[in-house]
Every structure is written in C-alpha cells, then in structure tokens.
Coordinates of C-alpha atoms and ligand atoms in Angstrom, one line a residue:
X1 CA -8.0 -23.2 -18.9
X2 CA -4.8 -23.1 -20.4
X3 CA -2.3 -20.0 -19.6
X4 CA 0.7 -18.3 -20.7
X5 CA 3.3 -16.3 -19.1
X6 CA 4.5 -13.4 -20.7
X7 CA 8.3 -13.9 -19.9
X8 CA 9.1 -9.5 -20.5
X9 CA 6.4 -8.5 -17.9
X10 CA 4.7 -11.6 -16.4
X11 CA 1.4 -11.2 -17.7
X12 CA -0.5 -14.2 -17.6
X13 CA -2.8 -15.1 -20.9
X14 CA -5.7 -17.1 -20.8
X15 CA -6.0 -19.4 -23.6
X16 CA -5.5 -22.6 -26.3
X17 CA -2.6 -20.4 -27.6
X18 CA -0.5 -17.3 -27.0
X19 CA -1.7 -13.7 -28.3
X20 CA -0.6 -12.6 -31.3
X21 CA 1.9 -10.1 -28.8
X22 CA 1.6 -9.0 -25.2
X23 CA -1.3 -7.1 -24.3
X24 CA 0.6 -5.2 -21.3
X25 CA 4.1 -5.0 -22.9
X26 CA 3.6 -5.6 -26.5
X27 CA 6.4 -8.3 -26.3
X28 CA 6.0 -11.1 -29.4
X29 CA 4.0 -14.1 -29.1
X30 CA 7.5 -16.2 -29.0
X31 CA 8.2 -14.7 -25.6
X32 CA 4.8 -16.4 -24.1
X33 CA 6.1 -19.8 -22.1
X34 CA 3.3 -22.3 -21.4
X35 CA 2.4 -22.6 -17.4
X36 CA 2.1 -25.8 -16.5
X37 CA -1.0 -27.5 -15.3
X38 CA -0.5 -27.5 -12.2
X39 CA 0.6 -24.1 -11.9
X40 CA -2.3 -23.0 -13.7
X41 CA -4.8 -24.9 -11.2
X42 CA -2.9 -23.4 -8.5
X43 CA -3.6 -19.4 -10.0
X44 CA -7.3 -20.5 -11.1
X45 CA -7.7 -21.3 -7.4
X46 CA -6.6 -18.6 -5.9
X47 CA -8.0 -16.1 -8.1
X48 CA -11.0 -15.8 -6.3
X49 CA -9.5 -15.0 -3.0
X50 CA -7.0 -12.8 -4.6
X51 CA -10.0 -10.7 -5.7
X52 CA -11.3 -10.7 -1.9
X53 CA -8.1 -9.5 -0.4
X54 CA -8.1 -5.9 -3.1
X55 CA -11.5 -5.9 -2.3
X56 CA -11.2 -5.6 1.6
X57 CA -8.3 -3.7 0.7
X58 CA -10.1 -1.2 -1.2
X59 CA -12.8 -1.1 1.6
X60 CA -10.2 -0.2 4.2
X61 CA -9.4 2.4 1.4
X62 CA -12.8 4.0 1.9
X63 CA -12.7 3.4 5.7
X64 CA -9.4 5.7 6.1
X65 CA -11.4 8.2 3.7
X66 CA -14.6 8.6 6.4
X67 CA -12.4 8.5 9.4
X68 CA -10.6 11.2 8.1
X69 CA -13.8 13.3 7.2
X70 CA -14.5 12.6 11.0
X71 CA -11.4 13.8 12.6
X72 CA -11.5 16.8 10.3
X73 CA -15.3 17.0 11.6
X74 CA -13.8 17.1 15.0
X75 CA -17.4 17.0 16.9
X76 CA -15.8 15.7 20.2
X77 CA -12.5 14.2 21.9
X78 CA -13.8 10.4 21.5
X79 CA -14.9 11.2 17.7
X80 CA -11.9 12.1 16.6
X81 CA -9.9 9.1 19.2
X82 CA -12.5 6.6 17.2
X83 CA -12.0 7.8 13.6
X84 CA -8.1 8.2 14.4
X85 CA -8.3 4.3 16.3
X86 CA -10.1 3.3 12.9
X87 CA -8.1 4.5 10.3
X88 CA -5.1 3.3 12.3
X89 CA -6.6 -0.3 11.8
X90 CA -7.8 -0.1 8.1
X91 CA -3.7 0.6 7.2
X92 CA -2.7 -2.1 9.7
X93 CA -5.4 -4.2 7.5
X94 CA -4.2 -3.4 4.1
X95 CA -0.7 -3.7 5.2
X96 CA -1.2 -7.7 6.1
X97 CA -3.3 -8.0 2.8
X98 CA -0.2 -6.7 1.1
X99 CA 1.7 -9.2 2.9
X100 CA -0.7 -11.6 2.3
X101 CA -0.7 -11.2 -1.4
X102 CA 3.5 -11.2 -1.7
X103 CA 3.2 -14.3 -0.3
X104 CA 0.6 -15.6 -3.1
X105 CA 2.7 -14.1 -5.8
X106 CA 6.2 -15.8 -4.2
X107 CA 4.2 -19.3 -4.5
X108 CA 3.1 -18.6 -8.3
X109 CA -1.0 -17.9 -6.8
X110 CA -0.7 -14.7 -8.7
X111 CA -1.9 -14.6 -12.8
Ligands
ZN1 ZN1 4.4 -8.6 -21.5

C-alpha cells in the first residue's frame, strides 16, 4: 500500500493520499512526503517482525515482574538465585531487542 511520511514527527500514513493533517502531530497534509516503493516494501516487510520483537519484549516485561514476586517470596537460597538469574536475562533480552529495533529504524524497516 502506499505510505507517507509525516516530515514534523515521522509518522508514517497508510494510504492513496496524505491525511487531511497528522494524526500524531497535527502537522498539515503538505508536510506528508511520499515513501517510495521500495521503501515502503521494505517497512511492510518488516512490520511483522517488528511486532514480534515488542512482543518478546513485553514478555520479558512480565518475566522480570514474576521473578521479582519470587525473590520477594524468598522461599529458599536457589529461589531467589533462579528468579534473580531470570530477570537478569529478560533485561539482557529486551536490551538486544532494543538494539535490534535501532538497527531496523536506522535502515528505514520502521513505519
Ligand atoms: Zn506528524
């Protein structure tokens, strides 16, 4: 589908023509530039995996959220070392999604 790039915020518009203004920014229809084709195959690609990265990220999300209820729970020594070992790896995980999805976003699969 065709897309347009809010040039104020970067919001990206699916569509055969610009919105009437920005829904994010409220910027004016003239300051939507057309993304190329090739651009916009590129973000329609990678939307889909996009998605999967916040997804896992939010999981880890919910991960560091029981670990913590388990070292607060503090049954036993190797409890709490598991929940602590966990949670330690769900922020190492969202950290290289982050840096996974900076790297999408530098090579315009963002949008
Ligand atoms: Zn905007």
């Amino acid at each position: 589908m065709k897309k347009w790039r809010c040039q104020v915020c970067g919001f990206v518009f699916d569509g055969a023509e610009p919105p009437g203004k920005c829904p994010k920014c409220g910027a004016p229809r003239e300051k939507f530039e057309a993304i190329s084709d090739e651009v916009s195959a590129l973000i329609e690609k990678s939307r889909y995996t996009n998605q999967l990265h916040m997804d896992l990220s939010y999981l880890m999300e919910r991960v560091k959220e029981v670990c913590h209820k388990g070292i607060e729970d503090q049954l036993d020594p190797p409890c709490v070392q598991l929940f602590e070992k966990a949670a330690a790896e769900a922020h190492q995980i969202q950290q290289m999604v982050k840096a996974e999805l900076q790297g999408h976003m530098n090579k315009g699969k963002w949008g």
